[in-house]
PDB file of N, CA and C and ligand atoms in Angstrom:
ATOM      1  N   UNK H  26      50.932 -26.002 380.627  1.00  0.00           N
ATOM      2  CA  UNK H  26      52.148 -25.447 380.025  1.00  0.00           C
ATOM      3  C   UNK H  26      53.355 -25.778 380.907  1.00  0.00           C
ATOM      4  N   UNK H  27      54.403 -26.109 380.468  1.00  0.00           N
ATOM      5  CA  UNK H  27      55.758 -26.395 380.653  1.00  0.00           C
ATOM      6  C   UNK H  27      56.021 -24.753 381.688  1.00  0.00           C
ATOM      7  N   UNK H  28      56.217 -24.575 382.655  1.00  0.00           N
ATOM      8  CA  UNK H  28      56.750 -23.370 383.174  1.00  0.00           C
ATOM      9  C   UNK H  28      58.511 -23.435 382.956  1.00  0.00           C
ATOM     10  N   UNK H  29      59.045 -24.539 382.744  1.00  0.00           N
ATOM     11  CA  UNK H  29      60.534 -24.616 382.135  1.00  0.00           C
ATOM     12  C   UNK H  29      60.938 -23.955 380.884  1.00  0.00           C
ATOM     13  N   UNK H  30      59.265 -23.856 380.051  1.00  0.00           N
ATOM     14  CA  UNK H  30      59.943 -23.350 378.547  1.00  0.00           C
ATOM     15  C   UNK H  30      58.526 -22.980 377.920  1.00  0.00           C
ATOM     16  N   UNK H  31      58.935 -21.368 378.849  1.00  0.00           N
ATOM     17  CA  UNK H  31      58.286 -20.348 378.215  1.00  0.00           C
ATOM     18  C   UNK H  31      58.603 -19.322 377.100  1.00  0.00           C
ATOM     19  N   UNK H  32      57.446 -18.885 376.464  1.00  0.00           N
ATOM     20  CA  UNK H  32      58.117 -17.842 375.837  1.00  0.00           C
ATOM     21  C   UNK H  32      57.162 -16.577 376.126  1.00  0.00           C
ATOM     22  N   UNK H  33      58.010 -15.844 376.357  1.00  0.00           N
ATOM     23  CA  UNK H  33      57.347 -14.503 376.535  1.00  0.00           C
ATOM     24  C   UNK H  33      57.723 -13.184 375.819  1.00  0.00           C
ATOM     25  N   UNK H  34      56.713 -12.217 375.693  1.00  0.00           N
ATOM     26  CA  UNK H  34      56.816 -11.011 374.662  1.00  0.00           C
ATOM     27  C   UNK H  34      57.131  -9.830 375.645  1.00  0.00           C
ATOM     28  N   UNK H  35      57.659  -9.313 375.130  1.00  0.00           N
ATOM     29  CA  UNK H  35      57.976  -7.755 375.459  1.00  0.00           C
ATOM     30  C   UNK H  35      58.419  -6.579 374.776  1.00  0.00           C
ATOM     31  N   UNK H  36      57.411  -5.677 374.740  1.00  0.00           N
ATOM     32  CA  UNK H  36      57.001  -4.741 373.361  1.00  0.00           C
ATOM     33  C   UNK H  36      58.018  -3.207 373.853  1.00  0.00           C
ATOM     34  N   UNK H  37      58.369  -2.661 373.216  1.00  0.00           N
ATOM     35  CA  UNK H  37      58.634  -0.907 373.772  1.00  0.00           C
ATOM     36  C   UNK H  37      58.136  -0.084 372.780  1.00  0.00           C
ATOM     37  N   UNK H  38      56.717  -0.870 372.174  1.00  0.00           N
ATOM     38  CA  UNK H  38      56.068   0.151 370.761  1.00  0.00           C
ATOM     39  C   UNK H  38      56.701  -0.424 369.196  1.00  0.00           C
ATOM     40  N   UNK H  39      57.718  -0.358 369.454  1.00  0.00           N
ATOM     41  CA  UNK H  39      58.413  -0.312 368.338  1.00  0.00           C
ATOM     42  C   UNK H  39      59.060  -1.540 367.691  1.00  0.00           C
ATOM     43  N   UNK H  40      59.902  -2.366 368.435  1.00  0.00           N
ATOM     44  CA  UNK H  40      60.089  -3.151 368.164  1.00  0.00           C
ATOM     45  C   UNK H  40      59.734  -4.129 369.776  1.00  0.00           C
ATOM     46  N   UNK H  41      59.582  -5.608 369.794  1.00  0.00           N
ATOM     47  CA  UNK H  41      59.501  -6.954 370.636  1.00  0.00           C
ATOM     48  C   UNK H  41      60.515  -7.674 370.418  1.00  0.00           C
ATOM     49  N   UNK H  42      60.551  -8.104 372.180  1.00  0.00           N
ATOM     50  CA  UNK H  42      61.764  -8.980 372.256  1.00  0.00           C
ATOM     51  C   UNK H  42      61.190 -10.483 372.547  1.00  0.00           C
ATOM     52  N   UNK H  43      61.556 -11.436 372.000  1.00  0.00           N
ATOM     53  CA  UNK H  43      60.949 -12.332 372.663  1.00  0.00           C
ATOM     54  C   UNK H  43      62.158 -13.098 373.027  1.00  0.00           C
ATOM     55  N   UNK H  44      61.243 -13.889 374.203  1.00  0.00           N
ATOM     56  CA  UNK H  44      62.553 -14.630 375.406  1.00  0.00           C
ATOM     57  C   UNK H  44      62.154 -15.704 375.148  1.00  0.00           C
ATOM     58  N   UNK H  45      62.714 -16.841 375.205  1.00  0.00           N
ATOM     59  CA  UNK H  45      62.287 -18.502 375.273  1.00  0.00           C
ATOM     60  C   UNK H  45      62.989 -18.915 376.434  1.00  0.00           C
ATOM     61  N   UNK H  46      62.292 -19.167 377.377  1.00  0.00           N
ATOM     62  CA  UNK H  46      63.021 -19.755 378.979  1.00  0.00           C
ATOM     63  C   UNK H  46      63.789 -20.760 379.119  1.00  0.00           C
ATOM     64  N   UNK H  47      63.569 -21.511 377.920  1.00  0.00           N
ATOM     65  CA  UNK H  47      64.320 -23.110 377.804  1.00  0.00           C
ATOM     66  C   UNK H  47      65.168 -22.992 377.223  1.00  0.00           C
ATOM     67  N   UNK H  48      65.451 -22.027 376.013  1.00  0.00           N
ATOM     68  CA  UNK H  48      66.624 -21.885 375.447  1.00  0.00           C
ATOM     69  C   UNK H  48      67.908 -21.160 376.520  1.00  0.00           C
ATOM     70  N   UNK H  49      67.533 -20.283 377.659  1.00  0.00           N
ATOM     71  CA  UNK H  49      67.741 -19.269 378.688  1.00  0.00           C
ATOM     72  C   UNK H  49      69.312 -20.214 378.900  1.00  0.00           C
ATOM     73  N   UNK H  50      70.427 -19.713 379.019  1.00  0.00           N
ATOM     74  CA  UNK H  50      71.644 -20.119 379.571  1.00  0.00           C
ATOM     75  C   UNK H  50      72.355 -19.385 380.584  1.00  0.00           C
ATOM     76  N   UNK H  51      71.605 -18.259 381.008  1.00  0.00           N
ATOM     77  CA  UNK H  51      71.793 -17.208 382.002  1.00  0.00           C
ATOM     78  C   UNK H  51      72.797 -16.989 382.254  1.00  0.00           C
ATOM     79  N   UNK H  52      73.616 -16.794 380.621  1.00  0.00           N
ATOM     80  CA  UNK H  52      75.200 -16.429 380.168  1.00  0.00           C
ATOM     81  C   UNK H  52      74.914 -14.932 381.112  1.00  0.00           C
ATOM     82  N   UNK H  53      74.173 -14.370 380.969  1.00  0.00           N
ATOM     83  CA  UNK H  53      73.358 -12.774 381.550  1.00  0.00           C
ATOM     84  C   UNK H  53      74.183 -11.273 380.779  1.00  0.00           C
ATOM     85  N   UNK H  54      74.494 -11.775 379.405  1.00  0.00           N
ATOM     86  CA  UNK H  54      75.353 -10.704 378.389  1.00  0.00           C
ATOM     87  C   UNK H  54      74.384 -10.045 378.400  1.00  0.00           C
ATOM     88  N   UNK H  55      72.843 -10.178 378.119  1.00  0.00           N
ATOM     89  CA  UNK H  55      72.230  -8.941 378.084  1.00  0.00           C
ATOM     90  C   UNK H  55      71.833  -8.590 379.009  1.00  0.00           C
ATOM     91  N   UNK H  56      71.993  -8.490 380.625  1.00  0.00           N
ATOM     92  CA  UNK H  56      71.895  -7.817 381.392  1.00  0.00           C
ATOM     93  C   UNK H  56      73.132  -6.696 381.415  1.00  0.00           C
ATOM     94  N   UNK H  57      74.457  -7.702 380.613  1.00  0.00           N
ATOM     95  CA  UNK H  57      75.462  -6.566 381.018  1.00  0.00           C
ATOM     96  C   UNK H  57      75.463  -5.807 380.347  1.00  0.00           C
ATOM     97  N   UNK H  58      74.674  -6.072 379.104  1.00  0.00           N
ATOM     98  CA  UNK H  58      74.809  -5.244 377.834  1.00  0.00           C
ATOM     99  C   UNK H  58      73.571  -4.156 378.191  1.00  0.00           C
ATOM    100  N   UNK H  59      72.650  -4.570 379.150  1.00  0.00           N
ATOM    101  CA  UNK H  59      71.442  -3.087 378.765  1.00  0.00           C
ATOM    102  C   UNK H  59      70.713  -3.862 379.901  1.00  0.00           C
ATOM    103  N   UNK H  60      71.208  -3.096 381.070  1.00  0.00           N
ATOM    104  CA  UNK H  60      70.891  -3.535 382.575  1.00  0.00           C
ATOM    105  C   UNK H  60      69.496  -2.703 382.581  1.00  0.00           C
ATOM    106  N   UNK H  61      69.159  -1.444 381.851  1.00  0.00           N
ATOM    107  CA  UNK H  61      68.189  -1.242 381.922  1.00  0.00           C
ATOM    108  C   UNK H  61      66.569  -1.874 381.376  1.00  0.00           C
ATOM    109  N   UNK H  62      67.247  -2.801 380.437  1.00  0.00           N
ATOM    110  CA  UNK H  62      65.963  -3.589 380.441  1.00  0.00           C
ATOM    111  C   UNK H  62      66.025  -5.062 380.690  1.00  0.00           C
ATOM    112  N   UNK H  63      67.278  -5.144 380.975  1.00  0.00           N
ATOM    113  CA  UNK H  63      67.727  -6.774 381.603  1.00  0.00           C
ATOM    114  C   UNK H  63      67.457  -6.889 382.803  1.00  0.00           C
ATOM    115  N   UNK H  64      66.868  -7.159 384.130  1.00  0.00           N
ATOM    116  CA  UNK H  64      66.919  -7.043 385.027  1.00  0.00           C
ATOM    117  C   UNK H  64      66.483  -8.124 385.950  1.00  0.00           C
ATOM    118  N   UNK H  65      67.591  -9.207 385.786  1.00  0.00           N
ATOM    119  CA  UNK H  65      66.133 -10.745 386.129  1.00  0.00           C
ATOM    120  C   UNK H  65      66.149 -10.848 387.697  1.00  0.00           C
ATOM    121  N   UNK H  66      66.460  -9.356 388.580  1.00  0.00           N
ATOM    122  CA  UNK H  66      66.038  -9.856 389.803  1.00  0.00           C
ATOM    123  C   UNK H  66      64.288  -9.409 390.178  1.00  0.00           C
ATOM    124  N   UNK H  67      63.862  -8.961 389.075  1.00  0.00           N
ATOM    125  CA  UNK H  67      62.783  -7.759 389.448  1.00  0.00           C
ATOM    126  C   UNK H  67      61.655  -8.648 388.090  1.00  0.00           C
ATOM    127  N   UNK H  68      60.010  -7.939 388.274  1.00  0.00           N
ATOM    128  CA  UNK H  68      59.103  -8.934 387.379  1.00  0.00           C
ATOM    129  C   UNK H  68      57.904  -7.435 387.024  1.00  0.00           C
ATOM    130  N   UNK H  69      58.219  -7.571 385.534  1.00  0.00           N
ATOM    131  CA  UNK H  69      58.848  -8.614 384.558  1.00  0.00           C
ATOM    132  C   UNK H  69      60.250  -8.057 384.728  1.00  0.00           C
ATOM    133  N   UNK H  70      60.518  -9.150 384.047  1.00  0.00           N
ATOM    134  CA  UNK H  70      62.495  -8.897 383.828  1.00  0.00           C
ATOM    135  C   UNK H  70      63.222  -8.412 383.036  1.00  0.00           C
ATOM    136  N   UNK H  71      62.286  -8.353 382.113  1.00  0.00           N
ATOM    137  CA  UNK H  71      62.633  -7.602 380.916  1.00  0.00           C
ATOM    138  C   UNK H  71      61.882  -6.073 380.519  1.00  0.00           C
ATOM    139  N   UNK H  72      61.907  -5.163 380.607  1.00  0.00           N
ATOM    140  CA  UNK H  72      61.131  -3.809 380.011  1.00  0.00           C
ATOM    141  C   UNK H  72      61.796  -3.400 379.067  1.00  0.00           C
ATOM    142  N   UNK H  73      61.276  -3.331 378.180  1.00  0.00           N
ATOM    143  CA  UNK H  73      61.650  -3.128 376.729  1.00  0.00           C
ATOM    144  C   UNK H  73      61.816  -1.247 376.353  1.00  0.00           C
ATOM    145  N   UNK H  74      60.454  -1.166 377.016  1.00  0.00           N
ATOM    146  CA  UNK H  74      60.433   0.403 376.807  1.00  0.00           C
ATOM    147  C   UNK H  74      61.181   1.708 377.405  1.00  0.00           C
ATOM    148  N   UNK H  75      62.647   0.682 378.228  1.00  0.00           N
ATOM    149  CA  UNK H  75      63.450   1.658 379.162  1.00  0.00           C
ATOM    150  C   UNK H  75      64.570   1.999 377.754  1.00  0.00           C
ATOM    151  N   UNK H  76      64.659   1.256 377.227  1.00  0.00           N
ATOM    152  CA  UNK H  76      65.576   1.513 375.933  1.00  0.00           C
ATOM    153  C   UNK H  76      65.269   1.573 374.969  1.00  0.00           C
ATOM    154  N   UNK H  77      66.244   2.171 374.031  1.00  0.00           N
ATOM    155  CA  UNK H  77      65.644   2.141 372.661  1.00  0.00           C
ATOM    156  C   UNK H  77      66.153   1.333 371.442  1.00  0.00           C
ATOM    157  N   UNK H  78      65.482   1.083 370.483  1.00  0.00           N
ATOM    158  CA  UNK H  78      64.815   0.233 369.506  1.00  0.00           C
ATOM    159  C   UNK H  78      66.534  -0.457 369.122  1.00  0.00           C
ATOM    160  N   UNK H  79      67.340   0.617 368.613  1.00  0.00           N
ATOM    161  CA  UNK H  79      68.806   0.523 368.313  1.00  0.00           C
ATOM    162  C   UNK H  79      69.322  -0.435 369.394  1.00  0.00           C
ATOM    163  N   UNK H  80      69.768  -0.105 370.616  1.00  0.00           N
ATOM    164  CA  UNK H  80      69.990  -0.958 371.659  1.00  0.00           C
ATOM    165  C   UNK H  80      69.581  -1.944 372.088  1.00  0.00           C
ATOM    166  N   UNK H  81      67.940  -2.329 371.814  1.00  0.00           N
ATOM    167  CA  UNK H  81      67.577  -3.556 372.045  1.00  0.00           C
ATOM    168  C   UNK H  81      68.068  -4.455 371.016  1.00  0.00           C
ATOM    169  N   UNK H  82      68.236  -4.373 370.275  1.00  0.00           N
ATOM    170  CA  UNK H  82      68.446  -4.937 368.717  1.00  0.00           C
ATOM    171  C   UNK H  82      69.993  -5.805 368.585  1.00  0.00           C
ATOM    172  N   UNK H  83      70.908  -4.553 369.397  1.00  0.00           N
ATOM    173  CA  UNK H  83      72.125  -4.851 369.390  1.00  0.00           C
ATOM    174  C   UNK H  83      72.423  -5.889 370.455  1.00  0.00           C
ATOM    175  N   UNK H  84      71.778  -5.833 371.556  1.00  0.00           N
ATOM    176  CA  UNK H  84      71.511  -6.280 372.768  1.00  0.00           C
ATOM    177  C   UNK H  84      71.088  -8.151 372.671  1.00  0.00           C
ATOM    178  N   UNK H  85      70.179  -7.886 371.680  1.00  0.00           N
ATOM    179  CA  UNK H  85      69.534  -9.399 371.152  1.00  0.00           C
ATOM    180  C   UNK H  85      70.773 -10.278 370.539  1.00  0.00           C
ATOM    181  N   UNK H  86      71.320  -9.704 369.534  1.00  0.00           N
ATOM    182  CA  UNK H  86      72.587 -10.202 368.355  1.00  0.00           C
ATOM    183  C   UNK H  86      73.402 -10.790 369.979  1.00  0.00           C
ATOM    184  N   UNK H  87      73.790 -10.199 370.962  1.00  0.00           N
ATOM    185  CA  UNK H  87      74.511 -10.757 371.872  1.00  0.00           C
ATOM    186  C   UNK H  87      74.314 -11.614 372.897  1.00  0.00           C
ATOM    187  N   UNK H  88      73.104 -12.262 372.418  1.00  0.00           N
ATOM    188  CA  UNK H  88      72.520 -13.406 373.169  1.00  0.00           C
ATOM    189  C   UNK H  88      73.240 -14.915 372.285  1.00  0.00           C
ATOM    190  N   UNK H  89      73.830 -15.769 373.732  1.00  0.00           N
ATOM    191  CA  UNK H  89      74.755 -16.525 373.071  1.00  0.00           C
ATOM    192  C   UNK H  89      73.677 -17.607 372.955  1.00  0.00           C
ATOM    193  N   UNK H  90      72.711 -18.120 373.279  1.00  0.00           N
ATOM    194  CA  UNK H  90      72.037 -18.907 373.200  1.00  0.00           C
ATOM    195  C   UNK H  90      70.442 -19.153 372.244  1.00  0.00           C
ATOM    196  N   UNK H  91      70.240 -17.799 371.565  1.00  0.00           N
ATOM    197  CA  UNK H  91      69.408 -17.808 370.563  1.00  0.00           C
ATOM    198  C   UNK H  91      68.328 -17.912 371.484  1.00  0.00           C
ATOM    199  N   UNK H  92      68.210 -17.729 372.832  1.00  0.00           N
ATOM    200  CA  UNK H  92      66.854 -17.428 373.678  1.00  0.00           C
ATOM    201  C   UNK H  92      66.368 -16.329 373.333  1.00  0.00           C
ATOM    202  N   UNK H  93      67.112 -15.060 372.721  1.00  0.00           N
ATOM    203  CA  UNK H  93      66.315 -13.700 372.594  1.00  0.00           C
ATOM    204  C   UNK H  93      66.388 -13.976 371.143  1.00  0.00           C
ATOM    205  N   UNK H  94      65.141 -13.257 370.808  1.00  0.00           N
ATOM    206  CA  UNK H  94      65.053 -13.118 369.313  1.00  0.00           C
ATOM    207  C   UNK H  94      64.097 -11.411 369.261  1.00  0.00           C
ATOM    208  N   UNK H  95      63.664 -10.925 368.526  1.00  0.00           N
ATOM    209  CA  UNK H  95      62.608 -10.104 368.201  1.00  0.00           C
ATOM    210  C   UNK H  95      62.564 -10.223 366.932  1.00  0.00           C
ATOM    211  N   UNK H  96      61.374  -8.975 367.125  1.00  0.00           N
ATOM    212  CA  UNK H  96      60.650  -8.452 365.335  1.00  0.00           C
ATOM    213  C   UNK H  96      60.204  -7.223 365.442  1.00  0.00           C
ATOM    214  N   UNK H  97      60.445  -6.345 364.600  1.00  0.00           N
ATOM    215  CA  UNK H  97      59.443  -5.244 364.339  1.00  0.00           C
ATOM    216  C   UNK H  97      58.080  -5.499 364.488  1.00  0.00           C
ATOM    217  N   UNK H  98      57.560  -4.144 365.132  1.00  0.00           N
ATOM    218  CA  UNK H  98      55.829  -4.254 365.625  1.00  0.00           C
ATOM    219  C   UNK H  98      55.327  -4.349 363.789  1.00  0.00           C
ATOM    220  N   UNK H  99      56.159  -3.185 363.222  1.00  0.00           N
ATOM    221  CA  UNK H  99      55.126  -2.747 362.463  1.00  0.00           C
ATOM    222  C   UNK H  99      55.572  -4.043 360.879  1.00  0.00           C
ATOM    223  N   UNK H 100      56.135  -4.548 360.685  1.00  0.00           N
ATOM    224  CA  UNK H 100      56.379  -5.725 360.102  1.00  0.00           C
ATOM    225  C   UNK H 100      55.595  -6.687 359.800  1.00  0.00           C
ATOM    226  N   UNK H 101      54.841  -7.297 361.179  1.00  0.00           N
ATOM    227  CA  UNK H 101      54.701  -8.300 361.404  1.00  0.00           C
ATOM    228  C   UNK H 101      52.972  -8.858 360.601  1.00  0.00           C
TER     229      UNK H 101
HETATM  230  S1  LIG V  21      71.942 -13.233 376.976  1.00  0.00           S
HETATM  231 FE1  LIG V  21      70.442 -14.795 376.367  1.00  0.00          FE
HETATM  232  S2  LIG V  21      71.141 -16.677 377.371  1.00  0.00           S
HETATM  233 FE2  LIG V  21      72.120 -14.950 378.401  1.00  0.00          FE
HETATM  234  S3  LIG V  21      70.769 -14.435 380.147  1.00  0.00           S
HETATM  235 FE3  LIG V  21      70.193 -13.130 378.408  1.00  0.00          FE
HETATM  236  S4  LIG V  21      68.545 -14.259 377.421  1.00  0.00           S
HETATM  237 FE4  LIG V  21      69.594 -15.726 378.705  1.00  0.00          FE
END
């Protein structure tokens, strides 16, 4: 596997965020936007389950690079 262009999941129950590493432009809006689950000095970097479902959501829409995406758990 490419360690340049990963994608990784991160659940808080409710809804998943997923990250794509290659798309990553480390604009870092969603750290500023929700430092509590943005956190890329610390692993994982992302915890989903420090916030909630509303905020992650809003949090995603402000990713300028289409690296974050999610989905509903129960959707899918
Ligand atoms: S907002 Fe998107 S592009 Fe910017 S650091 Fe976060 S994941 Fe990367």
């Amino acid at each position: 596997m490419n360690p340049d262009n990963l994608t990784k999941e991160y659940t808080n129950g409710e809804v998943t965020i997923v990250w794509q590493s290659g798309k990553c432009i480390h604009s870092a809006n969603c750290v500023k936007n929700n430092p509590d689950v943005f956190h890329p000095k610390e692993k994982p970097w992302i915890t989903a389950e420090a916030s909630t479902t509303e905020k992650i959501i809003e949090t995603v829409h402000k990713c300028p690079s289409g690296a974050l995406t999610f989905y509903m758990n129960n959707t899918k």
